[in-house]
Coordinates of N, CA and C in Angstrom, one line a residue:
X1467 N -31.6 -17.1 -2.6 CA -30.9 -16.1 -1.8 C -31.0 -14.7 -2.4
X1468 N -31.1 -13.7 -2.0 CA -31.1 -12.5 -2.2 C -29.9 -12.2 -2.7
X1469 N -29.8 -11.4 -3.9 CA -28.5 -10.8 -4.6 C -28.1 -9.5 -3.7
X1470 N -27.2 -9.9 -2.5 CA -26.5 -9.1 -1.6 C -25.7 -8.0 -2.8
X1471 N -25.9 -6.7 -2.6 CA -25.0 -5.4 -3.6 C -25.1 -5.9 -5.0
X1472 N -25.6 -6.6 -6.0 CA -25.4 -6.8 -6.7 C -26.4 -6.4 -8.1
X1473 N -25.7 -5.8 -8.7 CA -27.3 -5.1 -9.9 C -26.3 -5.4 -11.1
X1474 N -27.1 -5.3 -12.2 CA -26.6 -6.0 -13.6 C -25.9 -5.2 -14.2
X1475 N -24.8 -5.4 -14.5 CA -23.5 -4.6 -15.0 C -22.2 -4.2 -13.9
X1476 N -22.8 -4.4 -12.5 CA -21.7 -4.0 -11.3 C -21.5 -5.1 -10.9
X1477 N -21.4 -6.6 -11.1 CA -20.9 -7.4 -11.0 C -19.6 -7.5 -10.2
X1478 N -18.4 -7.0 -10.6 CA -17.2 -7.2 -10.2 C -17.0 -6.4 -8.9
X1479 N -17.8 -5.0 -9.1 CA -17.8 -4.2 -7.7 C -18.4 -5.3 -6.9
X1480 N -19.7 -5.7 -6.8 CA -20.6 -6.7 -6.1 C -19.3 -7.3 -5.2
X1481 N -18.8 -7.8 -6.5 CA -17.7 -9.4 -5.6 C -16.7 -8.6 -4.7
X1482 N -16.4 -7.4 -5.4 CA -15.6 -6.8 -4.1 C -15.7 -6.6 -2.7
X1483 N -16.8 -6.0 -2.9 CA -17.7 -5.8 -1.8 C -18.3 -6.2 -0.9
X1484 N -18.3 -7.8 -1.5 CA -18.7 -9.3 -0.8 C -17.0 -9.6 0.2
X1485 N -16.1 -9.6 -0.6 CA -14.6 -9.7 -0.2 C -14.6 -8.8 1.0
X1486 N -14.8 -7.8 1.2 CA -14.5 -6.6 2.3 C -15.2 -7.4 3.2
X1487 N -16.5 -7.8 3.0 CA -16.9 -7.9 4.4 C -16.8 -9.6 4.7
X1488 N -16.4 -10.5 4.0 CA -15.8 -11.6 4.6 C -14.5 -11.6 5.3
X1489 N -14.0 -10.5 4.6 CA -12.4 -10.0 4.9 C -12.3 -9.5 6.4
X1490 N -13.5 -9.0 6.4 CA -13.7 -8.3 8.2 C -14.4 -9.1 8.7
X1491 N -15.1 -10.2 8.5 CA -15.8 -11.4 9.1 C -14.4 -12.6 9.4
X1492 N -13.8 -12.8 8.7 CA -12.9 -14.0 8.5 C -11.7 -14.2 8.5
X1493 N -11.4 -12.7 8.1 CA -10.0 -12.8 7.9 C -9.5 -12.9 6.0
X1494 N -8.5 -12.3 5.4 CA -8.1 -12.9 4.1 C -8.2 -13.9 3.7
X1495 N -7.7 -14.9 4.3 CA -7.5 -16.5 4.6 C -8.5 -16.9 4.5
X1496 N -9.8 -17.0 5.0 CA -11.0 -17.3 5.5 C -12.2 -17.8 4.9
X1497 N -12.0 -17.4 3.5 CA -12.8 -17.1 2.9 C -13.1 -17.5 1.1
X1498 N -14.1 -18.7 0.5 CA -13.5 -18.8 -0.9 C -14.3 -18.2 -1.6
X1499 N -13.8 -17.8 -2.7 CA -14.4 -17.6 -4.2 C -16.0 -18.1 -3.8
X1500 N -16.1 -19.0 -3.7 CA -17.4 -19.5 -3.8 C -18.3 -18.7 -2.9
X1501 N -18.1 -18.4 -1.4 CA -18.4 -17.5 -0.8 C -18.8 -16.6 -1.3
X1502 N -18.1 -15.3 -2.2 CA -17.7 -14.0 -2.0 C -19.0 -14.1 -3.1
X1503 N -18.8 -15.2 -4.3 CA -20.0 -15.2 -5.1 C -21.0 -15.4 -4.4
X1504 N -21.0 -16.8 -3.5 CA -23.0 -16.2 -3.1 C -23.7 -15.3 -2.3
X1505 N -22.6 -14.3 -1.6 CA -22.7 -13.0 -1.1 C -23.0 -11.8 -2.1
X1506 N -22.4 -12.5 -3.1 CA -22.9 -11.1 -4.1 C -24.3 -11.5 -4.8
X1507 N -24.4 -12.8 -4.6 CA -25.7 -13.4 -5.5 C -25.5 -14.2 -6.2
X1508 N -24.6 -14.6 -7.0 CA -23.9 -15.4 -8.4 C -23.6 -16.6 -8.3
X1509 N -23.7 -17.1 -9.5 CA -22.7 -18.4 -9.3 C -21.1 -18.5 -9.2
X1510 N -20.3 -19.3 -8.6 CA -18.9 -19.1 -8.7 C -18.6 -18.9 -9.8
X1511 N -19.3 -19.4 -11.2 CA -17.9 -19.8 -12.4 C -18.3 -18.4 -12.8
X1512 N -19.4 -17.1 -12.4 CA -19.4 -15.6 -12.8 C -18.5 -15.1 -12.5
X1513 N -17.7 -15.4 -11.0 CA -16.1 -14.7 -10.7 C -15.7 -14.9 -11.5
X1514 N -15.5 -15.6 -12.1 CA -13.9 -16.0 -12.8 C -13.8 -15.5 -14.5
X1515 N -15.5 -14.4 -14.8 CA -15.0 -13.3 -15.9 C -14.6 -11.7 -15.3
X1516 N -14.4 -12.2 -13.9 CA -13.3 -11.0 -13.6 C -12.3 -10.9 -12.6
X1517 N -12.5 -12.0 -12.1 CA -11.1 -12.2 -11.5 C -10.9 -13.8 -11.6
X1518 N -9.2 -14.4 -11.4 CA -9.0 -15.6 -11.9 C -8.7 -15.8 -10.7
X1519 N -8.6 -15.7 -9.3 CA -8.9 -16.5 -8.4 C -9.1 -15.1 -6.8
X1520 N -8.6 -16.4 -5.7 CA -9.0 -14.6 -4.7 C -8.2 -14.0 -4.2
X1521 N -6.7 -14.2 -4.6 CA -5.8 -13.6 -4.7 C -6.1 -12.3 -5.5
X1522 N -6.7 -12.3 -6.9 CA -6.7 -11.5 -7.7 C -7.6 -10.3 -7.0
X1523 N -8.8 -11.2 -6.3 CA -9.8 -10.1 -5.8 C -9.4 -9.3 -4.4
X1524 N -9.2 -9.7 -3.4 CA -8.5 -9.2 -2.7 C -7.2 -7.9 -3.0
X1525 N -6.5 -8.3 -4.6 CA -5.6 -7.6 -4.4 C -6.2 -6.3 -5.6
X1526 N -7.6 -6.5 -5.8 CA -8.6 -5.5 -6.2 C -8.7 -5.0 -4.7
X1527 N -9.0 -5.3 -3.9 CA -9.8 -4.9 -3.0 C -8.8 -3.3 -2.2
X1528 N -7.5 -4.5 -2.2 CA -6.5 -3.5 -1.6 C -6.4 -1.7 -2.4
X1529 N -6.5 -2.1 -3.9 CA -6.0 -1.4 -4.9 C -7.1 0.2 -4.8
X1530 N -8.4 -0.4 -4.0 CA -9.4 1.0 -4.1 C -9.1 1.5 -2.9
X1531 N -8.8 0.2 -1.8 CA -8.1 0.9 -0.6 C -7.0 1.6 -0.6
X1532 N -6.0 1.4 -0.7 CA -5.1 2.3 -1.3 C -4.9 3.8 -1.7
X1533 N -6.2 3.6 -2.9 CA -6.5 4.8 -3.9 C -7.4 6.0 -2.6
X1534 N -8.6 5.2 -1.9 CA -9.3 5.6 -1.0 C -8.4 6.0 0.3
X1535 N -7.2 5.7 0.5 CA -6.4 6.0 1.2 C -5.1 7.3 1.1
X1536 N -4.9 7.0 0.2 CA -4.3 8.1 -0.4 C -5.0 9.8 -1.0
X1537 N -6.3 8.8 -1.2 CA -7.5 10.8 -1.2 C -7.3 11.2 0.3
X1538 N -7.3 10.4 1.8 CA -7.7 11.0 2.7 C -6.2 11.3 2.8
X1539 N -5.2 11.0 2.7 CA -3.9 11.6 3.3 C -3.8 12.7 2.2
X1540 N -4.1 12.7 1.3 CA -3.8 14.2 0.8 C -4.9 14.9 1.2
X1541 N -6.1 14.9 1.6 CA -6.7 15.9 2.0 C -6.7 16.2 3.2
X1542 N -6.2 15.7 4.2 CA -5.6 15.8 5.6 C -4.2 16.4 5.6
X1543 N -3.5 16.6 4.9 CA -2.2 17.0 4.3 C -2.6 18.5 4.3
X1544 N -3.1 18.5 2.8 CA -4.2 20.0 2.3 C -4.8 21.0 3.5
X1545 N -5.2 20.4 4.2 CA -6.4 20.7 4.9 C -5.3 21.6 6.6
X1546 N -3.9 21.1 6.6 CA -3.2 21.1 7.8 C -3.0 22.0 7.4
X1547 N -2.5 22.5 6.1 CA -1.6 23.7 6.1 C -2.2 25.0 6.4
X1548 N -1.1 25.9 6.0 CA 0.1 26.5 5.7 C 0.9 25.4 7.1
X1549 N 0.7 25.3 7.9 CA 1.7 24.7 9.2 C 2.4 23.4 8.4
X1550 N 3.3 23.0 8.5 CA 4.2 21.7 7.8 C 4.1 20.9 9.3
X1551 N 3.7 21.4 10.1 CA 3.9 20.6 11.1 C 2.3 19.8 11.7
X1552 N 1.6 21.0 11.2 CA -0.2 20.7 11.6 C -0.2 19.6 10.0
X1553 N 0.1 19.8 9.0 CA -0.4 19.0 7.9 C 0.6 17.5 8.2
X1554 N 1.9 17.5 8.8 CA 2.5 16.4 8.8 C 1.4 15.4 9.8
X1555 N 0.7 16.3 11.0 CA 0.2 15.9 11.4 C -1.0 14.9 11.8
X1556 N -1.7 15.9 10.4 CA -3.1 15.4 10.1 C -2.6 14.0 9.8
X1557 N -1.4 13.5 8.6 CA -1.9 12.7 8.0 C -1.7 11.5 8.8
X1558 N -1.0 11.5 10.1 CA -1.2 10.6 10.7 C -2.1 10.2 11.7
X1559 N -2.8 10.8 11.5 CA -4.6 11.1 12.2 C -5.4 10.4 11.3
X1560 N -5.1 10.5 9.6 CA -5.8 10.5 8.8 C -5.4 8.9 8.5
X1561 N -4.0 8.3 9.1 CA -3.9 6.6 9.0 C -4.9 6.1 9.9
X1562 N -4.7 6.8 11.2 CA -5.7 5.9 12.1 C -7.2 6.0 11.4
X1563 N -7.8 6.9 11.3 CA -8.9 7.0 10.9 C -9.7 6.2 9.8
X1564 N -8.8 6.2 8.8 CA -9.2 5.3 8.0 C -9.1 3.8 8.6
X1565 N -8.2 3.1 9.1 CA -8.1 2.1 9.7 C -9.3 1.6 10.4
X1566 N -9.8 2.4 11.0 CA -11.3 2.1 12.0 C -12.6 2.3 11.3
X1567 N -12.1 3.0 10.1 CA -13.7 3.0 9.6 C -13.1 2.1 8.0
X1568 N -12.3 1.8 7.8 CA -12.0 1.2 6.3 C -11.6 0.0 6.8
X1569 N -12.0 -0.9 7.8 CA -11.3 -1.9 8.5 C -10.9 -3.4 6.9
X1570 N -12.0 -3.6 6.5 CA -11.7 -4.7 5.0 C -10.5 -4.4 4.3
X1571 N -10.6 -3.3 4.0 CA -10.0 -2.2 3.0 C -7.9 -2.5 3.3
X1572 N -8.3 -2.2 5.0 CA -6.7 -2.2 5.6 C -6.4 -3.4 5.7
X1573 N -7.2 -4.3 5.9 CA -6.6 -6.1 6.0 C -6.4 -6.4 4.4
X1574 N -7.2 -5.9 3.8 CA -6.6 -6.6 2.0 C -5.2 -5.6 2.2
X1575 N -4.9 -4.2 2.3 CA -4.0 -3.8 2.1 C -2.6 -4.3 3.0
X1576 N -3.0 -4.6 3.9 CA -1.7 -4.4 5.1 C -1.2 -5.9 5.5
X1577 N -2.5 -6.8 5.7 CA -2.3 -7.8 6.5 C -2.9 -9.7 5.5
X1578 N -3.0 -8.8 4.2 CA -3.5 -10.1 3.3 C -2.0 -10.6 2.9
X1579 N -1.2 -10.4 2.8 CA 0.1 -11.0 2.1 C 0.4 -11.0 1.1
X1580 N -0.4 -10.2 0.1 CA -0.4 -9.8 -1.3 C 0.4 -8.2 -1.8
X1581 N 1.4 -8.8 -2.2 CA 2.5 -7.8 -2.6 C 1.9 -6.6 -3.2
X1582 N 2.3 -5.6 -2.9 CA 1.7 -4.0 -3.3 C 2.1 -4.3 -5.1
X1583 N 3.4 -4.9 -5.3 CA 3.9 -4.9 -7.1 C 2.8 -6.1 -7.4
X1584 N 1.7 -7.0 -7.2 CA 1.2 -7.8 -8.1 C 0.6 -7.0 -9.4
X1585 N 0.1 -5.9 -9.0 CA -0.3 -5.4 -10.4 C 0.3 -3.9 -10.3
X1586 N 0.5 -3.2 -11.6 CA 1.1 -2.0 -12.2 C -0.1 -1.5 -11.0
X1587 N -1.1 -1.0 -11.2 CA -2.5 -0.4 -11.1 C -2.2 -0.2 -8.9
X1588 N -1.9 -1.5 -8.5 CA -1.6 -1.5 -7.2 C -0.5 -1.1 -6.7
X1589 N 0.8 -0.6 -7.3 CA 1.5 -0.5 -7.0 C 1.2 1.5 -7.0
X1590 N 0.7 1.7 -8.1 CA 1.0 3.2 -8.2 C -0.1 3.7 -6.9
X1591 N -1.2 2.9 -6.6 CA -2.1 3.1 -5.9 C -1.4 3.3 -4.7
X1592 N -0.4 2.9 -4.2 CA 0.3 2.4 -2.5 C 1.6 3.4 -2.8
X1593 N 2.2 3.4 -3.8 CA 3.0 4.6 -3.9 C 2.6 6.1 -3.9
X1594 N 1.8 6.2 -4.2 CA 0.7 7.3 -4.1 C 0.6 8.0 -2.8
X1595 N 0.0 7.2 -2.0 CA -0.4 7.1 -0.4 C 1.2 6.8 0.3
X1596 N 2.0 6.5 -0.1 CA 3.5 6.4 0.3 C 3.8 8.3 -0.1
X1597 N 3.8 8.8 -0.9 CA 4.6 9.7 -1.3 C 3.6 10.9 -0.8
X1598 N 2.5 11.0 0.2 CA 1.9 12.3 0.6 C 2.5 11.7 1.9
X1599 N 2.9 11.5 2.7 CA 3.7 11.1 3.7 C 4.7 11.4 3.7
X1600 N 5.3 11.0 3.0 CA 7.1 11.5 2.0 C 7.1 12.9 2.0
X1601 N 6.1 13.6 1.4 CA 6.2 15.0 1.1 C 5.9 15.3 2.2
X1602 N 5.1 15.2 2.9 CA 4.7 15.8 4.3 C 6.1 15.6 5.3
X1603 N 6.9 14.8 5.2 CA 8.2 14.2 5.8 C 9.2 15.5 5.5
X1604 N 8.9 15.5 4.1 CA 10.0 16.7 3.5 C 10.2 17.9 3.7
X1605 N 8.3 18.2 4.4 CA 8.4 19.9 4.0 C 8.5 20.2 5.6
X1606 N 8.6 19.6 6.3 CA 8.6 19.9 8.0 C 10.0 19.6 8.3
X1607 N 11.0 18.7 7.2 CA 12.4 18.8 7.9 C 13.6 19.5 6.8
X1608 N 12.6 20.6 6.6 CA 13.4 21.3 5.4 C 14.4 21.7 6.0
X1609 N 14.4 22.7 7.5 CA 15.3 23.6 7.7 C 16.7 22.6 8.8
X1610 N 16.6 21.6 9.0 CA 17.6 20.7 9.2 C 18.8 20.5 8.3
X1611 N 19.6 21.1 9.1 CA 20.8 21.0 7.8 C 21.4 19.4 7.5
X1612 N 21.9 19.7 5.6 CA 21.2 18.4 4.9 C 22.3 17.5 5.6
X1613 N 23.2 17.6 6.3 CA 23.9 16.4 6.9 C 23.2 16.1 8.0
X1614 N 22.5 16.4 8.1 CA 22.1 15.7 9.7 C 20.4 15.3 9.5
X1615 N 20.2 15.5 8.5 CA 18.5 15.6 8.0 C 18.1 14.0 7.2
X1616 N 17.2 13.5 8.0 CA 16.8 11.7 7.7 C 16.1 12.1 6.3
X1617 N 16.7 11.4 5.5 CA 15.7 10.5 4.5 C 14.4 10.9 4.4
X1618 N 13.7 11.9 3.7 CA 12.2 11.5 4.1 C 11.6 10.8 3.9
X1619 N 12.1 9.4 3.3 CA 11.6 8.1 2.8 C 11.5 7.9 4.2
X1620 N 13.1 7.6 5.2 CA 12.9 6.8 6.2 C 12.2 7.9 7.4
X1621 N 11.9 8.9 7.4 CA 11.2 9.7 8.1 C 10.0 9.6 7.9
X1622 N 9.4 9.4 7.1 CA 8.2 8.8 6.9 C 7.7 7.2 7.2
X1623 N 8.7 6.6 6.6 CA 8.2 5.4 7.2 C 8.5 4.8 9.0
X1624 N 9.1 5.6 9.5 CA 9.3 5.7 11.1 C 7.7 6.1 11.6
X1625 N 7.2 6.6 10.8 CA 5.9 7.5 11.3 C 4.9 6.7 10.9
X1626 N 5.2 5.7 9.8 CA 4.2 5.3 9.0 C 4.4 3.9 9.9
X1627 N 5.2 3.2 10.8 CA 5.1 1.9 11.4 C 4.4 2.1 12.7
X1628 N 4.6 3.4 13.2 CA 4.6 3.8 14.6 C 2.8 3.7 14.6
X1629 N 2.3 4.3 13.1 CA 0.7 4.8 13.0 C 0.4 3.0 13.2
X1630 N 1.3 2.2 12.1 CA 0.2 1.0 12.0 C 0.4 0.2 13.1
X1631 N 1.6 0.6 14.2 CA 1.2 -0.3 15.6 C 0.5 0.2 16.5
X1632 N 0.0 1.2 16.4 CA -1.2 2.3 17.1 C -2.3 1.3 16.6
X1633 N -2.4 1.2 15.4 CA -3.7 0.8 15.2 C -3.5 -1.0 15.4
X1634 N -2.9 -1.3 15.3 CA -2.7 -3.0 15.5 C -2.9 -3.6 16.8
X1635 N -2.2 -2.7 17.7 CA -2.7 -3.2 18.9 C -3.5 -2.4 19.6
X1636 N -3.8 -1.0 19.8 CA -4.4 -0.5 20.2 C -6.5 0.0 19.6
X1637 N -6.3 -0.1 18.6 CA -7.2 0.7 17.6 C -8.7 -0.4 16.5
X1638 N -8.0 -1.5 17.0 CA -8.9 -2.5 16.1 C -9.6 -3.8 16.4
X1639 N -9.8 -3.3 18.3 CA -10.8 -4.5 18.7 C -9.6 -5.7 19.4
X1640 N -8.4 -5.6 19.3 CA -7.6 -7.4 18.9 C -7.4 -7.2 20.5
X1641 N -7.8 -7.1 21.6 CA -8.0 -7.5 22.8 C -6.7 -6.2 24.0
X1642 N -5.9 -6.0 22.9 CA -5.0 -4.8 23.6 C -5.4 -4.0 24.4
X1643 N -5.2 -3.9 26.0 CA -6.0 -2.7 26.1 C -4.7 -1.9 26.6
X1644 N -5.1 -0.3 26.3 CA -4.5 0.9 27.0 C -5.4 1.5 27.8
X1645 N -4.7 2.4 28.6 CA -4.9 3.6 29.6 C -5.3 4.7 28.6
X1646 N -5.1 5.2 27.4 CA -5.0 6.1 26.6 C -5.8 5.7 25.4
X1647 N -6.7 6.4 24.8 CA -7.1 6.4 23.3 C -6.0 6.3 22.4
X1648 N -5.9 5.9 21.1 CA -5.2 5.1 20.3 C -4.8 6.7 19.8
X1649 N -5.7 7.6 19.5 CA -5.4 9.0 19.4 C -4.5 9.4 19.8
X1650 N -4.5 9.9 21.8 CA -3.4 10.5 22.0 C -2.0 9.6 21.9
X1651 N -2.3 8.4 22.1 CA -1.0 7.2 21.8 C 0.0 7.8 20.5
X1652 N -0.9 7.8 19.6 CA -0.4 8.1 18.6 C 0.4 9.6 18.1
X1653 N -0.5 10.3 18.5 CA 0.0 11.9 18.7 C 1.2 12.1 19.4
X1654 N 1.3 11.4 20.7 CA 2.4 11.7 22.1 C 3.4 11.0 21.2
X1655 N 3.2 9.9 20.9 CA 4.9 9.4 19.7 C 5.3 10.1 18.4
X1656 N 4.3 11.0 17.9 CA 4.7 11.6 16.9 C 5.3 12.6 17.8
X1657 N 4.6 12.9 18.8 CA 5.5 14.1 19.2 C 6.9 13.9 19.7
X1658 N 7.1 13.0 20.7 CA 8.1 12.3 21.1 C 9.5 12.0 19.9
X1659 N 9.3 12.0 18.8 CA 9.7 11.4 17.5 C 10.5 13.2 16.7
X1660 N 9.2 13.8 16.9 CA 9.8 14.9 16.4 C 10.8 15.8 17.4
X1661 N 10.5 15.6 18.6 CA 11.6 16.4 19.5 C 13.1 15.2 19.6
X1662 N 13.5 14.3 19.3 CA 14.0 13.8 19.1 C 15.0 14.4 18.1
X1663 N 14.2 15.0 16.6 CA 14.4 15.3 15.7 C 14.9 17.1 15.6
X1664 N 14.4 17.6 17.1 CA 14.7 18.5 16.9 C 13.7 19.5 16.1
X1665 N 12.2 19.1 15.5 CA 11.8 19.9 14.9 C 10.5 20.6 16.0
X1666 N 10.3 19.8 16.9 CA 9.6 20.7 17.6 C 10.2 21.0 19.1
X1667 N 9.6 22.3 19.6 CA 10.3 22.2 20.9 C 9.5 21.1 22.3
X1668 N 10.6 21.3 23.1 CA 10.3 20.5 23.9 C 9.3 21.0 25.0
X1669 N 8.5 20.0 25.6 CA 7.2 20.7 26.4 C 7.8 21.3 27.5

């Protein structure tokens, strides 16, 4: 069999890489060790000088997703301003987006069952991508006075459940259909969310 991605020394990336796309073929569940090795070209007992089972790999997998996730929300962040309300914006443009083109990436992170705390390394990776959302939360509900002004933890994560059911049922093939692109869906509740809040005006 052909050594699918695999060249001498990249080994562990190989198996990752193999992981992503059984992960979008099959599901997390789906899929063993033994697989992911003859996708990359190897024998199984080669996994296991870098990861100790596929828990471990997957929760590699999540960890670049994450990291790869967190570059696009800060650069959609970056990229919005000076507006707090155009950069709050992007970055929830910049969940869907990734979601449709990072599809492996978002099932190891979102929908594999493997806790963000398994490793130090994964945790700072998802806190990362947590806290450019946070900030973008913060800098759009600055002028709300502080008694009446949400949490930007929980202002963010209102924003951050609303993106991943845009993409859950509407955005990722799973048979959902809308009237509407997963786009404006998602935009019209941000907006909806924010006049609620008071931070934008009403149409």
């Amino acid at each position: 069999m052909p050594k699918r991605g695999y060249h001498h020394g990249n080994l562990r990336q190989a198996l990752i890489d193999a992981a992503l796309r059984l992960i979008e073929e099959k599901g997390p569940t789906g899929f063993t060790l033994s697989e992911a090795a003859k996708q990359a070209g190897v024998t199984p007992a080669a996994v296991y000088r870098h990861f100790h089972g596929r828990e471990d790999l997957i929760a590699e997998a999540a960890r670049q997703g994450f990291e790869m996730f967190a570059d696009l929300m800060q650069f959609a962040h970056d990229k919005g301003q000076p507006s707090a309300l155009a950069a709050f914006e992007a970055t929830g443009r910049a969940y869907l987006a990734f979601a449709c083109k990072h599809p492996g990436h978002y099932i190891a992170m979102f929908e594999s069952g493997i806790s963000v705390n398994r490793t130090p390394e994964l945790a700072a990776a998802a806190n990362r991508a947590k806290g450019v959302l946070e900030k973008a939360a913060a800098a759009l509900s600055e002028h709300i006075p502080p008694d009446k002004r949400p949490p930007a933890s929980m202002f963010s994560a209102h924003i951050w459940a609303m993106s991943h059911g845009v993409v859950e049922l509407f955005a990722r093939n799973t048979g959902a259909a809308s009237p509407f692109p997963p786009e404006d869906l998602l935009e019209s509740g941000i907006g909806i969310y924010l006049r609620g809040l008071g931070l934008i005006e009403p149409d």
